[in-house]
CSV table of C-alpha atoms in Angstrom, one decimal:
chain,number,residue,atom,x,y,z
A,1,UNK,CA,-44.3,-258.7,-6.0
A,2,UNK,CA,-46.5,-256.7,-3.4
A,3,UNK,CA,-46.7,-253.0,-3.9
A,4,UNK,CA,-44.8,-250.9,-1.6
A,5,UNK,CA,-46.7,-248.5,0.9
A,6,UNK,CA,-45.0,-245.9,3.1
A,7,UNK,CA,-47.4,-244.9,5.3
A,8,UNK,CA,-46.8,-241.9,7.3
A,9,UNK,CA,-48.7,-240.5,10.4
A,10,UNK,CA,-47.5,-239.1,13.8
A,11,UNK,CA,-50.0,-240.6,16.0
A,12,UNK,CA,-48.8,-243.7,17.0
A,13,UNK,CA,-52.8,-245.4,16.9
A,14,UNK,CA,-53.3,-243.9,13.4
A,15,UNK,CA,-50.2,-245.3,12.3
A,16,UNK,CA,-51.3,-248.9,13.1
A,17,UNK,CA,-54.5,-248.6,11.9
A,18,UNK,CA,-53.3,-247.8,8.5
A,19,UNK,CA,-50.7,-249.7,8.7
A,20,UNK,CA,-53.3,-253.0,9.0
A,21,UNK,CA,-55.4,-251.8,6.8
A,22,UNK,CA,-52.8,-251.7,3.6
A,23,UNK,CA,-51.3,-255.1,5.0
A,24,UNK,CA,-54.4,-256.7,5.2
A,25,UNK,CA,-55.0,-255.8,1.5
A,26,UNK,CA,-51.9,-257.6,0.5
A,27,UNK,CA,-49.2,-254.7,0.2
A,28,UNK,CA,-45.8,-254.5,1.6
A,29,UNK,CA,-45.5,-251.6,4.3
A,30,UNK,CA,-43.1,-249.3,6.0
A,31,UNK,CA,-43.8,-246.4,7.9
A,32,UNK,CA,-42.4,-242.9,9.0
A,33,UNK,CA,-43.7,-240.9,12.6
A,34,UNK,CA,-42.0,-237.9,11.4
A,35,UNK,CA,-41.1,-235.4,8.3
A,36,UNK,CA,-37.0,-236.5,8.0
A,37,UNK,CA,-37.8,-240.0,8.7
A,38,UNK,CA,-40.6,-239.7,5.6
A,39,UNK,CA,-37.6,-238.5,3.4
A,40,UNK,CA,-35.1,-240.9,4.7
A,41,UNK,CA,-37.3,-243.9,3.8
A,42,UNK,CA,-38.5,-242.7,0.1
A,43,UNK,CA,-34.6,-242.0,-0.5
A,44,UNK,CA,-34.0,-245.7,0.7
A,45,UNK,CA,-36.7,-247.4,-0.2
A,46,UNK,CA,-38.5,-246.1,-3.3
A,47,UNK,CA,-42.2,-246.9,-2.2
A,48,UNK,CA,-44.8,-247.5,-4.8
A,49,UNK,CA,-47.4,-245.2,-2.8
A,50,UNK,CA,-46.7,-242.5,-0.3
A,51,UNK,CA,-49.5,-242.2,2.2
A,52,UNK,CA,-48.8,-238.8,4.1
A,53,UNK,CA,-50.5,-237.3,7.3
A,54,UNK,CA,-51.1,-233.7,6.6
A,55,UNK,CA,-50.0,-233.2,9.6
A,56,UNK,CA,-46.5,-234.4,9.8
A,57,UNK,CA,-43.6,-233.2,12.7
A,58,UNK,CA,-40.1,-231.4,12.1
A,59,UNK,CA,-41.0,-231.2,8.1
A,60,UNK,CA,-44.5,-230.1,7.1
A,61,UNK,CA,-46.6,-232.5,4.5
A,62,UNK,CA,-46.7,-229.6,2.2
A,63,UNK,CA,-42.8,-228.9,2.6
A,64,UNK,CA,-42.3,-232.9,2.1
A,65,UNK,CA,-44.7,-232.9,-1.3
A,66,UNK,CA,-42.3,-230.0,-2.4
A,67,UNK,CA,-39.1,-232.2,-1.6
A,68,UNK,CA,-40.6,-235.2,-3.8
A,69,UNK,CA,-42.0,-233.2,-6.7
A,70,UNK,CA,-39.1,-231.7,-7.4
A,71,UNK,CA,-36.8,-234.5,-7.9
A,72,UNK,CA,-36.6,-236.2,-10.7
A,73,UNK,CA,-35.7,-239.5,-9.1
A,74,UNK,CA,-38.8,-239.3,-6.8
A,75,UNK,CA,-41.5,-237.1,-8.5
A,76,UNK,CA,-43.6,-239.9,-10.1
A,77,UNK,CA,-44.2,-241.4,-6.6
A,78,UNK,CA,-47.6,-240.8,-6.3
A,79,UNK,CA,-48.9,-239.0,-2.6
A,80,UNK,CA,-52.2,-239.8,-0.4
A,81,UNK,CA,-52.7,-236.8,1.7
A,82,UNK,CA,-54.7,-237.8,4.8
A,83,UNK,CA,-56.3,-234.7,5.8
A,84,UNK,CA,-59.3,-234.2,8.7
A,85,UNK,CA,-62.9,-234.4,7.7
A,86,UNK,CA,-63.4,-230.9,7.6
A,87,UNK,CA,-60.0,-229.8,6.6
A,88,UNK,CA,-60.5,-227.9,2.8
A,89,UNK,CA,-57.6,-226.2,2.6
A,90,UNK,CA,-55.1,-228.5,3.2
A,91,UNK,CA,-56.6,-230.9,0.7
A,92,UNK,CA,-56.6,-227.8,-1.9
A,93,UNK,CA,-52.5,-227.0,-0.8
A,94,UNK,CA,-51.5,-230.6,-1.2
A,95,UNK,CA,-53.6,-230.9,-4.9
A,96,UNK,CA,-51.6,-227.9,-6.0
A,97,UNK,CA,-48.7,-229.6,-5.0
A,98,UNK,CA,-49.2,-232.8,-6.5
A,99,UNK,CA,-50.4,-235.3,-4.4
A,100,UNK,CA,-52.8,-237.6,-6.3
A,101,UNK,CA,-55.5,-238.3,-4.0
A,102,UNK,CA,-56.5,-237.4,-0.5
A,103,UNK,CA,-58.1,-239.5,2.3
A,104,UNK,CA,-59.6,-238.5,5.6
A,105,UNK,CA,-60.5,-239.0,9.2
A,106,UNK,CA,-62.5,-240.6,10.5
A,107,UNK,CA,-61.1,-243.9,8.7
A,108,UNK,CA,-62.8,-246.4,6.9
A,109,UNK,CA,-61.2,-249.8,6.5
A,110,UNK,CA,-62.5,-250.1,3.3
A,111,UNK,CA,-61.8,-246.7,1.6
A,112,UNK,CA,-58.4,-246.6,3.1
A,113,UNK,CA,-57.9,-249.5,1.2
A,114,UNK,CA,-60.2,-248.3,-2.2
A,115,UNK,CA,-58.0,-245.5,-2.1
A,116,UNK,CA,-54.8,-247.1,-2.0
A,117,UNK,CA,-56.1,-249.7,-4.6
A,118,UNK,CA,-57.2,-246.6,-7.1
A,119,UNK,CA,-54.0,-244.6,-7.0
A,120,UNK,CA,-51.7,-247.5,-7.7
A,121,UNK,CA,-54.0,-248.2,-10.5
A,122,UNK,CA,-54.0,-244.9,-11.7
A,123,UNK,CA,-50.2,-244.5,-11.7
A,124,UNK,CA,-49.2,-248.4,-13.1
A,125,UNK,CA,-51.6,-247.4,-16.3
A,126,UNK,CA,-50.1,-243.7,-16.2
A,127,UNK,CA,-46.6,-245.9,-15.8
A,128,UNK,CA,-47.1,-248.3,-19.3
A,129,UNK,CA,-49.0,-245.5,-21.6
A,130,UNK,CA,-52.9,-247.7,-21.0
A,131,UNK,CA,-55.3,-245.0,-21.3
A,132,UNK,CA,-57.5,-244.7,-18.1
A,133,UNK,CA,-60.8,-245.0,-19.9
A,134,UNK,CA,-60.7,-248.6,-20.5
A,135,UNK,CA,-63.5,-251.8,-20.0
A,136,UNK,CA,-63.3,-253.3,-16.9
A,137,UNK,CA,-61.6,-256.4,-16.1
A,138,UNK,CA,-64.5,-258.8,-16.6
A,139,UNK,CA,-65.2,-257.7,-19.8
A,140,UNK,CA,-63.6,-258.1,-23.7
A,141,UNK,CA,-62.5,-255.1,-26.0
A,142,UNK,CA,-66.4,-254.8,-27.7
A,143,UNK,CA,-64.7,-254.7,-31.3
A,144,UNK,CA,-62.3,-256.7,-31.8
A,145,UNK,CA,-63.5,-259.3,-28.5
A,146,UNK,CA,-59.6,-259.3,-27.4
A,147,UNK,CA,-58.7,-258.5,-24.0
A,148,UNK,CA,-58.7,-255.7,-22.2
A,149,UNK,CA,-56.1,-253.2,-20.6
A,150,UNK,CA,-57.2,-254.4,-17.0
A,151,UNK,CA,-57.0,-257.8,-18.2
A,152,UNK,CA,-53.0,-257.1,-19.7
A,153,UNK,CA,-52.1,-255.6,-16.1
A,154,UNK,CA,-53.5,-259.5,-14.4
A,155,UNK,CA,-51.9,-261.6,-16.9
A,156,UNK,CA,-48.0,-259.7,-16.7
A,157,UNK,CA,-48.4,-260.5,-13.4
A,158,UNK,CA,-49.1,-263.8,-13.1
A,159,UNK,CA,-47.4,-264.6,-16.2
A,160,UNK,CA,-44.4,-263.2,-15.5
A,161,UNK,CA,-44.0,-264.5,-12.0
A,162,UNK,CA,-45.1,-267.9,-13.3
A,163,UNK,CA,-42.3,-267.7,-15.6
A,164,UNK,CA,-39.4,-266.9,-13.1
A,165,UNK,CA,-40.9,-269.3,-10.8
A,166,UNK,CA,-40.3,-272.5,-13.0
A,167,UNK,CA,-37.6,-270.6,-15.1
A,168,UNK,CA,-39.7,-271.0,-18.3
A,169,UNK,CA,-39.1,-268.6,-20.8
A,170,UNK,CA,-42.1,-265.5,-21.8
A,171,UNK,CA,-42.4,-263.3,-25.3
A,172,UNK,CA,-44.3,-259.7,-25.2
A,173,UNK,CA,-45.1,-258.9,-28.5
A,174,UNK,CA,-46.4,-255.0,-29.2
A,175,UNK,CA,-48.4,-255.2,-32.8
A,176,UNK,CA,-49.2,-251.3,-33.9
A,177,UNK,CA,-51.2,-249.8,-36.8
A,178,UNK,CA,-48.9,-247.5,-37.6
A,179,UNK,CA,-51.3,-245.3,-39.8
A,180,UNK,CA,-54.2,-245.3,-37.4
A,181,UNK,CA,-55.1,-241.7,-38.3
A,182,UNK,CA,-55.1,-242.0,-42.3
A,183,UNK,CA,-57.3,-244.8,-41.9
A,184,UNK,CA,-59.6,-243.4,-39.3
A,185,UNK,CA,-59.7,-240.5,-41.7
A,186,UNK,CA,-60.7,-242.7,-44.8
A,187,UNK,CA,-63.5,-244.7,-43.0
A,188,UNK,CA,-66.9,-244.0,-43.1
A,189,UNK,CA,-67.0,-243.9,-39.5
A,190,UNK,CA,-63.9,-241.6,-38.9
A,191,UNK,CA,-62.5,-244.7,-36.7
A,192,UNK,CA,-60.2,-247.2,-37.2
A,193,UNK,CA,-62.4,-249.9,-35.4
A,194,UNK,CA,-63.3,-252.2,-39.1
A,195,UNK,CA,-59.6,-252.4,-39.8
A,196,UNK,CA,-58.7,-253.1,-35.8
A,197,UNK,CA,-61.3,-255.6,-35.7
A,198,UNK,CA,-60.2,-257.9,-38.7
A,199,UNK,CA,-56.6,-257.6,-37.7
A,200,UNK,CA,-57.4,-258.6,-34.4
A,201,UNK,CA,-58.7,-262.0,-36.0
A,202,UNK,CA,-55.4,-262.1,-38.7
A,203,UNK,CA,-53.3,-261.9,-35.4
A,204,UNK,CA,-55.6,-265.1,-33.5
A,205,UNK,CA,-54.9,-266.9,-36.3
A,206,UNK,CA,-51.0,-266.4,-35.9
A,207,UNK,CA,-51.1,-267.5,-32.3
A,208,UNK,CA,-51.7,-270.7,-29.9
A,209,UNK,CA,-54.7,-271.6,-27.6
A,210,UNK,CA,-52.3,-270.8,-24.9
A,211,UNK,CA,-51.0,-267.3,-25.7
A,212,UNK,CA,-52.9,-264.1,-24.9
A,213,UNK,CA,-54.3,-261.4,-26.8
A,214,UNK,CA,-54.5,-258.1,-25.6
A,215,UNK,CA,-56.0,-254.4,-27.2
A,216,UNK,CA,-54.4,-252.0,-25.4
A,217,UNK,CA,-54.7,-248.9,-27.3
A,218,UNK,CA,-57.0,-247.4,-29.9
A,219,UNK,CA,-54.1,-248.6,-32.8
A,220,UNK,CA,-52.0,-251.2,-30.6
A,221,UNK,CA,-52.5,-255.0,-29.8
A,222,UNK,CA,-50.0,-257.1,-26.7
A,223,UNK,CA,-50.0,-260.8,-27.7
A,224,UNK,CA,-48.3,-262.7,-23.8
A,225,UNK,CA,-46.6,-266.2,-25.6
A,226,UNK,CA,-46.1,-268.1,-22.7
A,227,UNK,CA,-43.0,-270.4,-22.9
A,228,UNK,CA,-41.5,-269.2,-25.9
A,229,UNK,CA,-38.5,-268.3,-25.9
A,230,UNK,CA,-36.4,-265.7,-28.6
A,231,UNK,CA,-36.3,-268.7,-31.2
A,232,UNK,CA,-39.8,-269.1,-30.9
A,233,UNK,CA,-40.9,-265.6,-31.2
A,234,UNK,CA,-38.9,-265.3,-34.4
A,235,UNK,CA,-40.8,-268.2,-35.4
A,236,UNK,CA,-44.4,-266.3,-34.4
A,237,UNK,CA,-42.6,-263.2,-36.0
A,238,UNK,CA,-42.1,-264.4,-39.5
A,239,UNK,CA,-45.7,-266.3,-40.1
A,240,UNK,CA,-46.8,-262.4,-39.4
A,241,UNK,CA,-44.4,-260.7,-41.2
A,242,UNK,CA,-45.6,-263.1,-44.1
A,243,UNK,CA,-49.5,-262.5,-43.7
A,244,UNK,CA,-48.9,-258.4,-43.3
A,245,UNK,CA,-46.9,-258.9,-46.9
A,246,UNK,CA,-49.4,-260.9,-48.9
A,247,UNK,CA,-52.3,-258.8,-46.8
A,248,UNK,CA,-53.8,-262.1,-45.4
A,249,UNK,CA,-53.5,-260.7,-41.5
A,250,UNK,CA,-56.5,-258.3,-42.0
A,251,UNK,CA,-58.1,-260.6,-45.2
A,252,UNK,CA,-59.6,-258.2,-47.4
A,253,UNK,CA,-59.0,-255.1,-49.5
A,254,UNK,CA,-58.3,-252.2,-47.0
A,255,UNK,CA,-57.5,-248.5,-48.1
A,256,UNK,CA,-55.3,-247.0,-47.4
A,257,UNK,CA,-52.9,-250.4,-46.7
A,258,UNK,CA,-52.4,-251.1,-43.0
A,259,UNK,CA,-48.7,-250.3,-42.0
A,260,UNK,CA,-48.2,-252.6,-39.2
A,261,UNK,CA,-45.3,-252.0,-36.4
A,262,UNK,CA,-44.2,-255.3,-34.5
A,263,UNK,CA,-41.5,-255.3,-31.0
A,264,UNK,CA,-41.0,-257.9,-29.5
A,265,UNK,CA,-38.9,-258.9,-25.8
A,266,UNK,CA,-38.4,-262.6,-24.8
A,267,UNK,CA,-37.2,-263.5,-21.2
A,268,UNK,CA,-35.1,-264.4,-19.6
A,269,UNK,CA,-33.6,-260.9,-19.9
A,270,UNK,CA,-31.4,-259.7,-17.4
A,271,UNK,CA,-32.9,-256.2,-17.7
A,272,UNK,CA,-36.6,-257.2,-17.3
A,273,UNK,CA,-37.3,-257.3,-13.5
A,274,UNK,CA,-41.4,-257.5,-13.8
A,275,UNK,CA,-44.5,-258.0,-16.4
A,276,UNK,CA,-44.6,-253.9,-16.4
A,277,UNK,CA,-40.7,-253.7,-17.2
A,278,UNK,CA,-41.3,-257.0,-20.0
A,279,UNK,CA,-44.2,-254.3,-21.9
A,280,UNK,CA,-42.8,-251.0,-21.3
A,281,UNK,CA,-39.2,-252.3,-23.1
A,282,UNK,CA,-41.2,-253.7,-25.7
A,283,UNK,CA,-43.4,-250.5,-26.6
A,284,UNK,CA,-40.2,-248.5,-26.1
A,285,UNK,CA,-38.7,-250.6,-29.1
A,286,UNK,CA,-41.5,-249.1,-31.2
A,287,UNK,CA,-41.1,-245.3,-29.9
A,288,UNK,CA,-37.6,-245.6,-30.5
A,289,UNK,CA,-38.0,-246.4,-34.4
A,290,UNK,CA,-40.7,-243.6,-34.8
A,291,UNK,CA,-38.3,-240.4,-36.8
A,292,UNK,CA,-38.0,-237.9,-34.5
A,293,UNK,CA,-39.9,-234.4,-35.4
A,294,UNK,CA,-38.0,-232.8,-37.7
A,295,UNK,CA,-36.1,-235.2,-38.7
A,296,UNK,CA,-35.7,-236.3,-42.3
């Protein structure tokens, strides 16, 4: 599914130009001419990106980034301020009120577009917990040679709409070293990159051709099994559950032991609407196990 763009501008020629530009980089649009109209359509239809003139009728910009930011339904929508070249102070106002990014006139096609492209990136990563400095998504994980972040964000997609598509069935699996910071701490290196890098080729060995495996965090692995279904995870499950017991999943002595965390979501699942919705219910699984602080 196409991201969603509101894009918002009183002059009618501005309007269609940005308009064009975000539709001929494959997203959904709608658009507002006016400050109520900007709130009426977020209210209705939840865009994925706001793209707001600064200069906006009836309701100010800087009155509408208020509005958004303070409700808790609508405050992580991010906001594009489109400000004039020269125009300093109203890219400083809408920063301090949380707009992500600003753009200006006179437009380019491209950077419109670069812009748009970057802030949706930003906030899908911010979205699923990916750290932002990650490889690009040409390149492998340079320890452990899995995938990368960028990479996991291509293949929900696809995946996932493959899946519905044909009805076939799709596992996320979350595997964490729970302990990441008492090994870093032990290692002569101070990181957990040895240990990461042999479980990495324990978990390759527990998987098919087919499936995908993914490091998404300093201490966290996603393994995509395409059609597999609940049964089948279980199965996938279990021969790991076996080779974390007997220590064969990292191969070798390792001090102190890995203590590995596993979630895992199958589909179909009436709650999972998207690939982001399949990993985010599946790493929530793990956060909801973790004791709370204070707890005993």
């Amino acid at each position: 599914m196409s991201a969603l763009v509101l894009v918002a501008d009183p002059d009618p020629f501005d309007l269609r130009l940005l308009h064009e530009a975000c539709e001929a980089a494959g997203y959904d649009v709608v658009t507002a001419a006016d400050g109520p109209e900007v709130l009426a359509m977020v209210a209705r239809r939840q865009p994925d990106l706001v793209m707001l003139d600064a200069n906006m009728s009836q309701v100010n910009a800087f009155e509408i980034l208020r509005i958004l930011k303070a409700d808790a339904s609508l405050q992580n929508i991010p906001v594009l301020l489109v400000t004039d070249e020269g125009d300093l102070d109203s890219r400083r106002r809408g920063i301090e009120l949380g707009a992500e990014d600003y753009l200006t006139r006179p437009y380019r096609v491209f950077e419109i577009q670069q812009r748009v492209r970057n802030v949706l990136r930003a906030t899908r990563r911010d979205r699923l917990g990916i750290p932002e400095s990650t490889p690009p998504a040409d390149q492998r994980d340079p320890v452990t040679g899995a995938g990368t972040p960028s990479q996991l964000l291509i293949s929900l997609d696809y995946e996932h709409t493959r899946a519905e598509r044909y009805g076939h069935p799709l596992t996320c699996m979350v595997v964490r070293l729970g302990n990441a910071n008492a090994i870093a701490e032990a290692s002569e290196d101070g990181t957990t990159d040895k240990v990461m890098a042999l479980i990495g080729a324990g978990l390759r060995g527990c998987i098919r051709a087919v499936d995908h495996l993914f490091r998404i965090r300093r201490d966290e692995f996603c393994i995509l099994l395409p059609e597999t279904d609940g049964d089948g995870a279980i199965y996938v499950l279990r021969r790991l559950e076996g080779q974390i017991e007997n220590g064969e999943l990292w191969g070798q002595a390792v001090t102190p032991r890995p203590a590995m965390e596993i979630a895992v979501t199958s589909t179909p699942a009436t709650t999972v609407k998207s690939g982001d919705d399949l990993l985010k219910q599946t790493r929530h699984q793990l956060e909801a196990r973790r004791p709370t602080q204070g707890s005993a």
